PDB file of C-alpha atoms in Angstrom:
ATOM      1  CA  MET A   1     -53.103 -29.737-154.108  1.00 33.00           C
ATOM      2  CA  ASN A   2     -54.714 -27.921-151.431  1.00 39.00           C
ATOM      3  CA  ARG A   3     -57.423 -25.066-152.138  1.00 41.00           C
ATOM      4  CA  LEU A   4     -55.020 -22.480-151.807  1.00 43.00           C
ATOM      5  CA  ASN A   5     -52.725 -23.628-154.410  1.00 39.00           C
ATOM      6  CA  PHE A   6     -55.234 -24.815-156.847  1.00 35.00           C
ATOM      7  CA  LEU A   7     -56.323 -21.228-156.524  1.00 43.00           C
ATOM      8  CA  LEU A   8     -53.042 -19.667-157.192  1.00 40.00           C
ATOM      9  CA  CYS A   9     -53.112 -22.218-160.256  1.00 38.00           C
ATOM     10  CA  LEU A  10     -56.032 -20.788-161.457  1.00 42.00           C
ATOM     11  CA  ILE A  11     -55.198 -17.632-161.087  1.00 41.00           C
ATOM     12  CA  VAL A  12     -51.500 -17.096-162.258  1.00 39.00           C
ATOM     13  CA  CYS A  13     -52.125 -19.545-165.286  1.00 40.00           C
ATOM     14  CA  LEU A  14     -55.401 -18.691-166.489  1.00 42.00           C
ATOM     15  CA  LEU A  15     -56.686 -15.234-166.009  1.00 47.00           C
ATOM     16  CA  VAL A  16     -56.059 -14.135-169.317  1.00 46.00           C
ATOM     17  CA  PRO A  17     -58.608 -11.935-171.255  1.00 46.00           C
ATOM     18  CA  SER A  18     -60.133 -12.510-174.248  1.00 47.00           C
ATOM     19  CA  SER A  19     -59.439 -10.305-177.496  1.00 45.00           C
ATOM     20  CA  GLU A  20     -63.190  -9.933-177.692  1.00 52.00           C
ATOM     21  CA  ALA A  21     -64.774  -7.297-175.469  1.00 54.00           C
ATOM     22  CA  ALA A  22     -67.818  -5.752-174.404  1.00 57.00           C
ATOM     23  CA  TYR A  23     -68.477  -2.507-172.427  1.00 58.00           C
ATOM     24  CA  GLY A  24     -71.051  -1.079-170.207  1.00 68.00           C
ATOM     25  CA  GLU A  25     -74.238  -2.721-169.911  1.00 81.00           C
ATOM     26  CA  PRO A  26     -76.585  -3.717-167.035  1.00 88.00           C
ATOM     27  CA  ILE A  27     -76.244  -7.238-165.930  1.00 93.00           C
ATOM     28  CA  THR A  28     -78.449 -10.202-166.806  1.00 94.00           C
ATOM     29  CA  THR A  29     -81.202 -11.008-163.981  1.00 95.00           C
ATOM     30  CA  LEU A  30     -81.783 -14.544-163.410  1.00 95.00           C
ATOM     31  CA  PRO A  31     -84.667 -16.286-164.970  1.00 95.00           C
ATOM     32  CA  PRO A  32     -87.403 -16.772-162.228  1.00 95.00           C
ATOM     33  CA  GLY A  33     -88.598 -20.253-161.825  1.00 94.00           C
ATOM     34  CA  LEU A  34     -84.917 -21.497-162.287  1.00 94.00           C
ATOM     35  CA  VAL A  35     -84.403 -24.211-159.779  1.00 93.00           C
ATOM     36  CA  VAL A  36     -80.908 -23.056-158.612  1.00 93.00           C
ATOM     37  CA  GLU A  37     -79.445 -26.559-157.583  1.00 85.00           C
ATOM     38  CA  GLN A  38     -80.474 -28.260-160.422  1.00 74.00           C
ATOM     39  CA  SER A  39     -78.661 -25.771-162.714  1.00 57.00           C
ATOM     40  CA  GLY A  40     -77.068 -28.315-164.840  1.00 66.00           C
ATOM     41  CA  ALA A  41     -80.073 -28.828-166.833  1.00 65.00           C
ATOM     42  CA  SER A  42     -80.391 -25.359-167.449  1.00 78.00           C
ATOM     43  CA  PRO A  43     -78.209 -22.836-169.601  1.00 91.00           C
ATOM     44  CA  TRP A  44     -77.529 -21.229-166.320  1.00 94.00           C
ATOM     45  CA  ASN A  45     -75.503 -24.069-165.356  1.00 92.00           C
ATOM     46  CA  ARG A  46     -73.112 -23.040-162.567  1.00 94.00           C
ATOM     47  CA  ILE A  47     -73.246 -21.473-159.211  1.00 95.00           C
ATOM     48  CA  VAL A  48     -71.084 -18.746-158.354  1.00 96.00           C
ATOM     49  CA  LEU A  49     -72.116 -17.847-154.709  1.00 97.00           C
ATOM     50  CA  ILE A  50     -75.677 -18.000-152.553  1.00 97.00           C
ATOM     51  CA  ALA A  51     -75.731 -15.679-150.241  1.00 97.00           C
ATOM     52  CA  THR A  52     -78.209 -16.177-147.676  1.00 96.00           C
ATOM     53  CA  PRO A  53     -78.470 -12.980-145.206  1.00 95.00           C
ATOM     54  CA  ARG A  54     -78.670 -13.151-141.148  1.00 94.00           C
ATOM     55  CA  ILE A  55     -79.078 -10.201-139.114  1.00 92.00           C
ATOM     56  CA  ALA A  56     -75.772 -10.720-136.944  1.00 92.00           C
ATOM     57  CA  SER A  57     -75.045  -7.422-134.887  1.00 92.00           C
ATOM     58  CA  GLY A  58     -75.747  -4.149-134.037  1.00 88.00           C
ATOM     59  CA  ASP A  59     -78.987  -2.796-132.829  1.00 87.00           C
ATOM     60  CA  VAL A  60     -80.732  -5.889-133.220  1.00 87.00           C
ATOM     61  CA  ASP A  61     -83.693  -5.215-130.844  1.00 83.00           C
ATOM     62  CA  ALA A  62     -84.363  -2.045-133.251  1.00 79.00           C
ATOM     63  CA  MET A  63     -86.101  -4.677-135.762  1.00 80.00           C
ATOM     64  CA  GLY A  64     -89.169  -6.800-135.270  1.00 81.00           C
ATOM     65  CA  ARG A  65     -89.010 -10.410-136.094  1.00 86.00           C
ATOM     66  CA  SER A  66     -91.115 -10.220-139.223  1.00 86.00           C
ATOM     67  CA  ILE A  67     -88.588  -7.687-140.693  1.00 84.00           C
ATOM     68  CA  ARG A  68     -85.591 -10.416-139.689  1.00 85.00           C
ATOM     69  CA  ASP A  69     -87.282 -13.196-141.162  1.00 88.00           C
ATOM     70  CA  ALA A  70     -88.162 -11.418-144.388  1.00 88.00           C
ATOM     71  CA  VAL A  71     -84.326 -10.107-145.050  1.00 88.00           C
ATOM     72  CA  ALA A  72     -83.214 -13.804-144.036  1.00 89.00           C
ATOM     73  CA  LYS A  73     -86.031 -15.420-146.434  1.00 93.00           C
ATOM     74  CA  PHE A  74     -83.975 -14.388-150.117  1.00 94.00           C
ATOM     75  CA  ARG A  75     -80.721 -15.549-151.082  1.00 96.00           C
ATOM     76  CA  LEU A  76     -78.564 -13.352-153.566  1.00 96.00           C
ATOM     77  CA  THR A  77     -77.959 -15.702-156.243  1.00 97.00           C
ATOM     78  CA  ILE A  78     -75.008 -15.226-158.872  1.00 97.00           C
ATOM     79  CA  MET A  79     -74.820 -17.885-161.898  1.00 96.00           C
ATOM     80  CA  THR A  80     -73.185 -18.411-165.153  1.00 96.00           C
ATOM     81  CA  GLN A  81     -73.617 -20.270-168.393  1.00 95.00           C
ATOM     82  CA  VAL A  82     -70.411 -22.153-169.515  1.00 95.00           C
ATOM     83  CA  ASN A  83     -70.287 -23.590-172.776  1.00 94.00           C
ATOM     84  CA  ARG A  84     -67.700 -26.022-174.197  1.00 92.00           C
ATOM     85  CA  ASP A  85     -66.616 -26.301-177.565  1.00 92.00           C
ATOM     86  CA  PRO A  86     -67.084 -29.756-178.719  1.00 92.00           C
ATOM     87  CA  GLN A  87     -64.398 -29.307-181.398  1.00 93.00           C
ATOM     88  CA  SER A  88     -61.771 -27.662-179.125  1.00 93.00           C
ATOM     89  CA  SER A  89     -63.041 -28.642-175.734  1.00 93.00           C
ATOM     90  CA  LYS A  90     -62.125 -24.858-174.988  1.00 93.00           C
ATOM     91  CA  TYR A  91     -64.750 -23.450-172.306  1.00 94.00           C
ATOM     92  CA  THR A  92     -65.929 -20.095-172.525  1.00 94.00           C
ATOM     93  CA  LEU A  93     -68.118 -17.733-170.088  1.00 94.00           C
ATOM     94  CA  VAL A  94     -71.378 -16.906-172.056  1.00 94.00           C
ATOM     95  CA  ASN A  95     -72.884 -14.839-169.634  1.00 94.00           C
ATOM     96  CA  THR A  96     -73.160 -14.207-165.757  1.00 96.00           C
ATOM     97  CA  GLY A  97     -76.433 -13.091-164.292  1.00 96.00           C
ATOM     98  CA  VAL A  98     -77.363 -12.309-160.425  1.00 97.00           C
ATOM     99  CA  GLY A  99     -81.134 -12.595-158.994  1.00 96.00           C
ATOM    100  CA  TYR A 100     -82.823 -13.592-155.843  1.00 96.00           C
ATOM    101  CA  SER A 101     -83.927 -17.201-154.715  1.00 95.00           C
ATOM    102  CA  THR A 102     -85.610 -18.764-151.914  1.00 95.00           C
ATOM    103  CA  MET A 103     -87.310 -22.219-150.631  1.00 94.00           C
ATOM    104  CA  ILE A 104     -90.073 -23.472-152.661  1.00 94.00           C
ATOM    105  CA  ASN A 105     -91.077 -27.180-152.053  1.00 92.00           C
ATOM    106  CA  SER A 106     -87.981 -27.787-150.493  1.00 91.00           C
ATOM    107  CA  GLN A 107     -86.256 -26.502-153.918  1.00 93.00           C
ATOM    108  CA  LEU A 108     -84.121 -23.255-154.107  1.00 95.00           C
ATOM    109  CA  VAL A 109     -85.940 -21.410-156.934  1.00 95.00           C
ATOM    110  CA  VAL A 110     -85.198 -17.739-158.201  1.00 96.00           C
ATOM    111  CA  ILE A 111     -88.067 -15.755-158.172  1.00 95.00           C
ATOM    112  CA  ASP A 112     -88.943 -12.192-158.577  1.00 94.00           C
ATOM    113  CA  SER A 113     -92.318 -10.175-157.260  1.00 92.00           C
ATOM    114  CA  ALA A 114     -94.262 -10.715-160.601  1.00 91.00           C
ATOM    115  CA  ASN A 115     -93.963 -14.474-160.493  1.00 91.00           C
ATOM    116  CA  ALA A 116     -94.083 -15.069-157.093  1.00 90.00           C
ATOM    117  CA  THR A 117     -97.254 -16.386-156.390  1.00 91.00           C
ATOM    118  CA  ASP A 118     -97.572 -18.376-159.163  1.00 92.00           C
ATOM    119  CA  LEU A 119     -93.910 -20.137-158.570  1.00 92.00           C
ATOM    120  CA  GLY A 120     -95.918 -21.113-155.279  1.00 91.00           C
ATOM    121  CA  ALA A 121     -93.821 -18.648-152.908  1.00 91.00           C
ATOM    122  CA  SER A 122     -96.137 -17.312-150.148  1.00 88.00           C
ATOM    123  CA  LEU A 123     -95.133 -13.953-149.261  1.00 90.00           C
ATOM    124  CA  GLY A 124     -96.563 -11.419-146.973  1.00 90.00           C
ATOM    125  CA  PHE A 125     -96.389  -7.938-146.889  1.00 90.00           C
ATOM    126  CA  ILE A 126     -93.094  -7.363-145.395  1.00 88.00           C
ATOM    127  CA  GLU A 127     -91.298 -10.081-147.612  1.00 91.00           C
ATOM    128  CA  ARG A 128     -92.824  -8.789-150.681  1.00 92.00           C
ATOM    129  CA  ARG A 129     -91.385  -5.282-149.727  1.00 89.00           C
ATOM    130  CA  VAL A 130     -88.049  -6.892-149.314  1.00 90.00           C
ATOM    131  CA  LEU A 131     -87.952  -8.711-152.219  1.00 92.00           C
ATOM    132  CA  GLY A 132     -89.000  -5.549-154.533  1.00 91.00           C
ATOM    133  CA  GLU A 133     -85.904  -3.973-152.756  1.00 90.00           C
ATOM    134  CA  ASN A 134     -83.709  -6.444-153.775  1.00 91.00           C
ATOM    135  CA  GLU A 135     -84.825  -6.450-157.124  1.00 92.00           C
ATOM    136  CA  GLU A 136     -84.116  -2.645-157.280  1.00 91.00           C
ATOM    137  CA  GLN A 137     -80.373  -3.462-156.353  1.00 90.00           C
ATOM    138  CA  CYS A 138     -80.182  -6.078-158.782  1.00 91.00           C
ATOM    139  CA  LYS A 139     -80.774  -3.310-161.485  1.00 91.00           C
ATOM    140  CA  GLN A 140     -78.214  -0.996-160.455  1.00 91.00           C
ATOM    141  CA  VAL A 141     -75.737  -3.790-160.646  1.00 94.00           C
ATOM    142  CA  GLN A 142     -73.513  -2.910-163.881  1.00 93.00           C
ATOM    143  CA  VAL A 143     -70.968  -4.866-166.158  1.00 94.00           C
ATOM    144  CA  ILE A 144     -67.780  -3.113-166.760  1.00 94.00           C
ATOM    145  CA  VAL A 145     -66.543  -5.546-169.284  1.00 92.00           C
ATOM    146  CA  ARG A 146     -67.051  -8.865-170.422  1.00 91.00           C
ATOM    147  CA  THR A 147     -65.009 -11.097-172.614  1.00 90.00           C
ATOM    148  CA  THR A 148     -65.293 -14.611-173.140  1.00 90.00           C
ATOM    149  CA  THR A 149     -63.227 -15.818-170.226  1.00 91.00           C
ATOM    150  CA  LEU A 150     -64.377 -13.104-168.015  1.00 91.00           C
ATOM    151  CA  PHE A 151     -67.152 -10.845-166.218  1.00 93.00           C
ATOM    152  CA  LEU A 152     -66.299  -7.912-164.290  1.00 95.00           C
ATOM    153  CA  PHE A 153     -69.022  -5.813-162.495  1.00 96.00           C
ATOM    154  CA  ASP A 154     -69.901  -3.301-159.644  1.00 95.00           C
ATOM    155  CA  VAL A 155     -72.492  -3.777-157.295  1.00 94.00           C
ATOM    156  CA  PRO A 156     -73.496  -0.884-155.193  1.00 93.00           C
ATOM    157  CA  ALA A 157     -73.555  -1.737-151.201  1.00 95.00           C
ATOM    158  CA  ILE A 158     -73.314  -0.935-147.924  1.00 94.00           C
ATOM    159  CA  PHE A 159     -70.683  -1.961-145.746  1.00 96.00           C
ATOM    160  CA  ASP A 160     -70.125  -1.378-141.918  1.00 95.00           C
ATOM    161  CA  ARG A 161     -66.707   0.072-141.465  1.00 90.00           C
ATOM    162  CA  PHE A 162     -65.331   1.829-138.285  1.00 84.00           C
ATOM    163  CA  ASN A 163     -69.183   1.388-136.712  1.00 83.00           C
ATOM    164  CA  GLN A 164     -70.311   3.483-139.782  1.00 91.00           C
ATOM    165  CA  HIS A 165     -72.656   2.217-142.568  1.00 94.00           C
ATOM    166  CA  ARG A 166     -70.579   3.299-145.771  1.00 93.00           C
ATOM    167  CA  ARG A 167     -71.863   3.258-149.338  1.00 93.00           C
ATOM    168  CA  VAL A 168     -69.022   1.156-151.300  1.00 95.00           C
ATOM    169  CA  VAL A 169     -68.916  -0.607-154.700  1.00 95.00           C
ATOM    170  CA  ASN A 170     -68.349  -3.951-154.490  1.00 96.00           C
ATOM    171  CA  ARG A 171     -66.428  -5.218-157.679  1.00 97.00           C
ATOM    172  CA  HIS A 172     -66.739  -8.658-158.847  1.00 97.00           C
ATOM    173  CA  LEU A 173     -64.317 -10.181-161.320  1.00 96.00           C
ATOM    174  CA  VAL A 174     -65.814 -14.036-162.558  1.00 96.00           C
ATOM    175  CA  TRP A 175     -63.311 -15.699-164.531  1.00 91.00           C
ATOM    176  CA  ILE A 176     -63.126 -19.437-166.478  1.00 92.00           C
ATOM    177  CA  ASN A 177     -60.126 -21.524-167.162  1.00 90.00           C
ATOM    178  CA  PRO A 178     -60.933 -22.087-170.694  1.00 92.00           C
ATOM    179  CA  THR A 179     -58.847 -25.486-170.409  1.00 92.00           C
ATOM    180  CA  ASN A 180     -60.315 -27.107-167.405  1.00 92.00           C
ATOM    181  CA  GLY A 181     -63.304 -25.015-167.107  1.00 92.00           C
ATOM    182  CA  LYS A 182     -63.019 -24.190-163.498  1.00 91.00           C
ATOM    183  CA  LEU A 183     -64.513 -21.140-162.170  1.00 93.00           C
ATOM    184  CA  SER A 184     -63.429 -18.344-159.737  1.00 91.00           C
ATOM    185  CA  LEU A 185     -64.380 -15.133-158.543  1.00 95.00           C
ATOM    186  CA  ALA A 186     -62.288 -12.146-157.105  1.00 95.00           C
ATOM    187  CA  THR A 187     -63.675  -9.160-155.462  1.00 97.00           C
ATOM    188  CA  TRP A 188     -62.689  -6.213-153.228  1.00 97.00           C
ATOM    189  CA  LEU A 189     -64.381  -3.032-152.258  1.00 96.00           C
ATOM    190  CA  PHE A 190     -63.733   0.692-153.188  1.00 95.00           C
ATOM    191  CA  ASP A 191     -65.661   3.848-152.801  1.00 92.00           C
ATOM    192  CA  LYS A 192     -66.749   6.877-154.841  1.00 86.00           C
ATOM    193  CA  LYS A 193     -65.801  10.553-153.134  1.00 83.00           C
ATOM    194  CA  ASP A 194     -65.188  14.003-154.885  1.00 78.00           C
ATOM    195  CA  GLY A 195     -65.323  12.403-158.634  1.00 79.00           C
ATOM    196  CA  ARG A 196     -62.532   9.965-157.740  1.00 89.00           C
ATOM    197  CA  ASN A 197     -62.435   6.148-156.956  1.00 91.00           C
ATOM    198  CA  ARG A 198     -60.800   5.408-154.241  1.00 91.00           C
ATOM    199  CA  LEU A 199     -59.489   2.000-152.886  1.00 92.00           C
ATOM    200  CA  LEU A 200     -60.529   0.353-149.739  1.00 92.00           C
ATOM    201  CA  VAL A 201     -56.912  -0.871-149.273  1.00 88.00           C
ATOM    202  CA  ALA A 202     -58.055  -2.052-145.513  1.00 90.00           C
ATOM    203  CA  ASP A 203     -60.279  -4.853-147.535  1.00 93.00           C
ATOM    204  CA  PRO A 204     -57.671  -6.987-149.237  1.00 94.00           C
ATOM    205  CA  LEU A 205     -58.352  -8.714-152.602  1.00 96.00           C
ATOM    206  CA  ARG A 206     -60.138 -11.767-151.977  1.00 96.00           C
ATOM    207  CA  ILE A 207     -60.684 -14.938-154.315  1.00 95.00           C
ATOM    208  CA  VAL A 208     -63.773 -16.941-153.864  1.00 96.00           C
ATOM    209  CA  ALA A 209     -64.329 -20.387-155.320  1.00 95.00           C
ATOM    210  CA  GLU A 210     -67.042 -21.439-157.492  1.00 95.00           C
ATOM    211  CA  ASN A 211     -69.901 -22.800-155.867  1.00 95.00           C
ATOM    212  CA  THR A 212     -69.453 -20.931-152.502  1.00 97.00           C
ATOM    213  CA  ARG A 213     -72.275 -20.653-149.974  1.00 97.00           C
ATOM    214  CA  GLU A 214     -72.176 -17.425-147.875  1.00 97.00           C
ATOM    215  CA  ASP A 215     -73.577 -17.039-144.640  1.00 97.00           C
ATOM    216  CA  ARG A 216     -74.108 -13.241-145.075  1.00 96.00           C
ATOM    217  CA  ALA A 217     -73.934 -11.400-141.870  1.00 96.00           C
ATOM    218  CA  ILE A 218     -75.708  -8.175-141.634  1.00 94.00           C
ATOM    219  CA  HIS A 219     -74.956  -4.933-139.172  1.00 94.00           C
ATOM    220  CA  VAL A 220     -78.231  -3.010-138.061  1.00 91.00           C
ATOM    221  CA  ASP A 221     -78.089   0.497-137.567  1.00 89.00           C
ATOM    222  CA  GLY A 222     -81.193   1.693-134.895  1.00 84.00           C
ATOM    223  CA  ASP A 223     -80.914   4.808-135.906  1.00 86.00           C
ATOM    224  CA  GLN A 224     -81.871   4.335-139.405  1.00 83.00           C
ATOM    225  CA  PHE A 225     -85.521   3.406-138.400  1.00 78.00           C
ATOM    226  CA  PHE A 226     -88.476   5.409-138.008  1.00 77.00           C
ATOM    227  CA  LEU A 227     -91.714   3.794-136.356  1.00 72.00           C
ATOM    228  CA  GLY A 228     -89.906   0.669-136.511  1.00 72.00           C
ATOM    229  CA  VAL A 229     -89.494   0.957-140.408  1.00 75.00           C
ATOM    230  CA  PRO A 230     -86.233   0.588-141.784  1.00 79.00           C
ATOM    231  CA  ASN A 231     -84.471   3.038-144.527  1.00 80.00           C
ATOM    232  CA  GLU A 232     -82.141   2.008-146.857  1.00 83.00           C
ATOM    233  CA  ASN A 233     -79.146   2.956-144.829  1.00 85.00           C
ATOM    234  CA  ALA A 234     -80.502   0.639-142.101  1.00 87.00           C
ATOM    235  CA  PHE A 235     -78.323  -2.579-142.622  1.00 90.00           C
ATOM    236  CA  ALA A 236     -75.075  -3.244-144.046  1.00 94.00           C
ATOM    237  CA  LEU A 237     -72.518  -6.404-144.879  1.00 96.00           C
ATOM    238  CA  GLU A 238     -69.899  -6.892-142.353  1.00 96.00           C
ATOM    239  CA  ALA A 239     -67.556  -8.977-144.749  1.00 96.00           C
ATOM    240  CA  LEU A 240     -66.864 -10.000-148.203  1.00 97.00           C
ATOM    241  CA  PRO A 241     -67.785 -13.653-148.874  1.00 97.00           C
ATOM    242  CA  PRO A 242     -65.612 -16.319-147.585  1.00 97.00           C
ATOM    243  CA  GLY A 243     -62.261 -17.063-149.732  1.00 96.00           C
ATOM    244  CA  THR A 244     -58.703 -16.600-149.985  1.00 94.00           C
ATOM    245  CA  ASP A 245     -57.028 -13.209-149.068  1.00 95.00           C
ATOM    246  CA  PHE A 246     -54.226 -11.617-150.813  1.00 94.00           C
ATOM    247  CA  SER A 247     -52.224  -8.171-149.835  1.00 93.00           C
ATOM    248  CA  TRP A 248     -52.988  -5.016-152.985  1.00 94.00           C
ATOM    249  CA  THR A 249     -49.393  -4.551-154.841  1.00 93.00           C
ATOM    250  CA  ASP A 250     -48.936  -1.051-156.094  1.00 94.00           C
ATOM    251  CA  PRO A 251     -49.942  -1.944-159.928  1.00 93.00           C
ATOM    252  CA  LEU A 252     -53.179  -3.549-158.839  1.00 94.00           C
ATOM    253  CA  GLN A 253     -53.996  -0.596-156.421  1.00 94.00           C
ATOM    254  CA  ARG A 254     -53.813   1.820-159.660  1.00 94.00           C
ATOM    255  CA  LEU A 255     -56.039  -0.766-161.647  1.00 95.00           C
ATOM    256  CA  ALA A 256     -58.611  -2.399-159.235  1.00 95.00           C
ATOM    257  CA  CYS A 257     -60.849   0.697-159.516  1.00 94.00           C
ATOM    258  CA  ARG A 258     -61.175   2.118-162.707  1.00 94.00           C
ATOM    259  CA  ASP A 259     -64.304   3.499-164.514  1.00 92.00           C
ATOM    260  CA  SER A 260     -63.737   1.738-167.716  1.00 91.00           C
ATOM    261  CA  TYR A 261     -61.187  -0.913-169.066  1.00 90.00           C
ATOM    262  CA  ASP A 262     -59.341  -0.777-172.879  1.00 87.00           C
ATOM    263  CA  ALA A 263     -58.063  -4.155-174.314  1.00 85.00           C
ATOM    264  CA  ASP A 264     -54.620  -3.085-172.777  1.00 89.00           C
ATOM    265  CA  LEU A 265     -55.839  -2.065-169.424  1.00 91.00           C
ATOM    266  CA  LEU A 266     -57.590  -5.302-169.048  1.00 89.00           C
ATOM    267  CA  SER A 267     -54.701  -7.168-169.629  1.00 88.00           C
ATOM    268  CA  GLN A 268     -52.599  -5.056-167.153  1.00 91.00           C
ATOM    269  CA  LEU A 269     -55.432  -5.809-164.400  1.00 92.00           C
ATOM    270  CA  ALA A 270     -55.345  -9.332-165.475  1.00 88.00           C
ATOM    271  CA  LYS A 271     -51.578  -9.364-164.911  1.00 88.00           C
ATOM    272  CA  ALA A 272     -51.540  -7.609-161.926  1.00 91.00           C
ATOM    273  CA  ILE A 273     -53.731  -9.789-159.954  1.00 91.00           C
ATOM    274  CA  ASN A 274     -52.124 -12.721-161.432  1.00 86.00           C
ATOM    275  CA  GLU A 275     -48.814 -10.796-159.744  1.00 87.00           C
ATOM    276  CA  ALA A 276     -50.451 -10.193-156.286  1.00 88.00           C
ATOM    277  CA  CYS A 277     -51.778 -13.947-155.988  1.00 85.00           C
ATOM    278  CA  GLY A 278     -48.347 -15.334-156.972  1.00 77.00           C
ATOM    279  CA  SER A 279     -46.672 -12.982-154.848  1.00 61.00           C
ATOM    280  CA  ARG A 280     -47.929 -14.559-151.631  1.00 57.00           C
TER     281      ARG A 280
END
């Protein structure tokens, strides 16, 4: 079975929300000291995504080498806690967390500003500032709804679109196949304008496989620097993580960027994603 067919099988058959749901809470921050790629020995036992930033385009010369290196040092890390019931053999998605990791003694380790030195990370002034700003971004990540099989959460982000750095919401849906434990991510973009959410239909729905490594290309806007120091709008993502794209259907467009979901709307969203992926 090729990769696309595997994903379709996973999505069409198994994106079914649990009847037990929780709503509107901050996402869990991954614990400092967690060794990411030895996750099988930890409650955080599955990797969803590791994204390594890379200054790729735009006014690259507007920034010094020290800032460029500091941006690339910290990797966005999304992981989950997955349990398997010994009696039913069913898998459940216990938790999903985000954090930033860096290489320490040849291992990828989750760190934060308070524990970086104790964990063996040697950080300069600029690196500490970048890490601190990354941590503030993590605090803004909001879980919209979670069940025993899925987590839906929003990440405020800046994307480079039409030669402008545009503030958007990057929605993530992580779900698990309760039968075989396969994990996947769906992700898409929308913006908030005049009190309304508007789907960015030019960016299709993207399905991302478990344990994806992303080369996260960053665009630089030199107009957002003052005396060589970037402000919060200086950097923008170029693209979503690598994966398989699916076109937006009318039902999915209506459901994809709601502020909240009750059990019925969540079921409709799951069905709409199933149908969008199955129509390809």
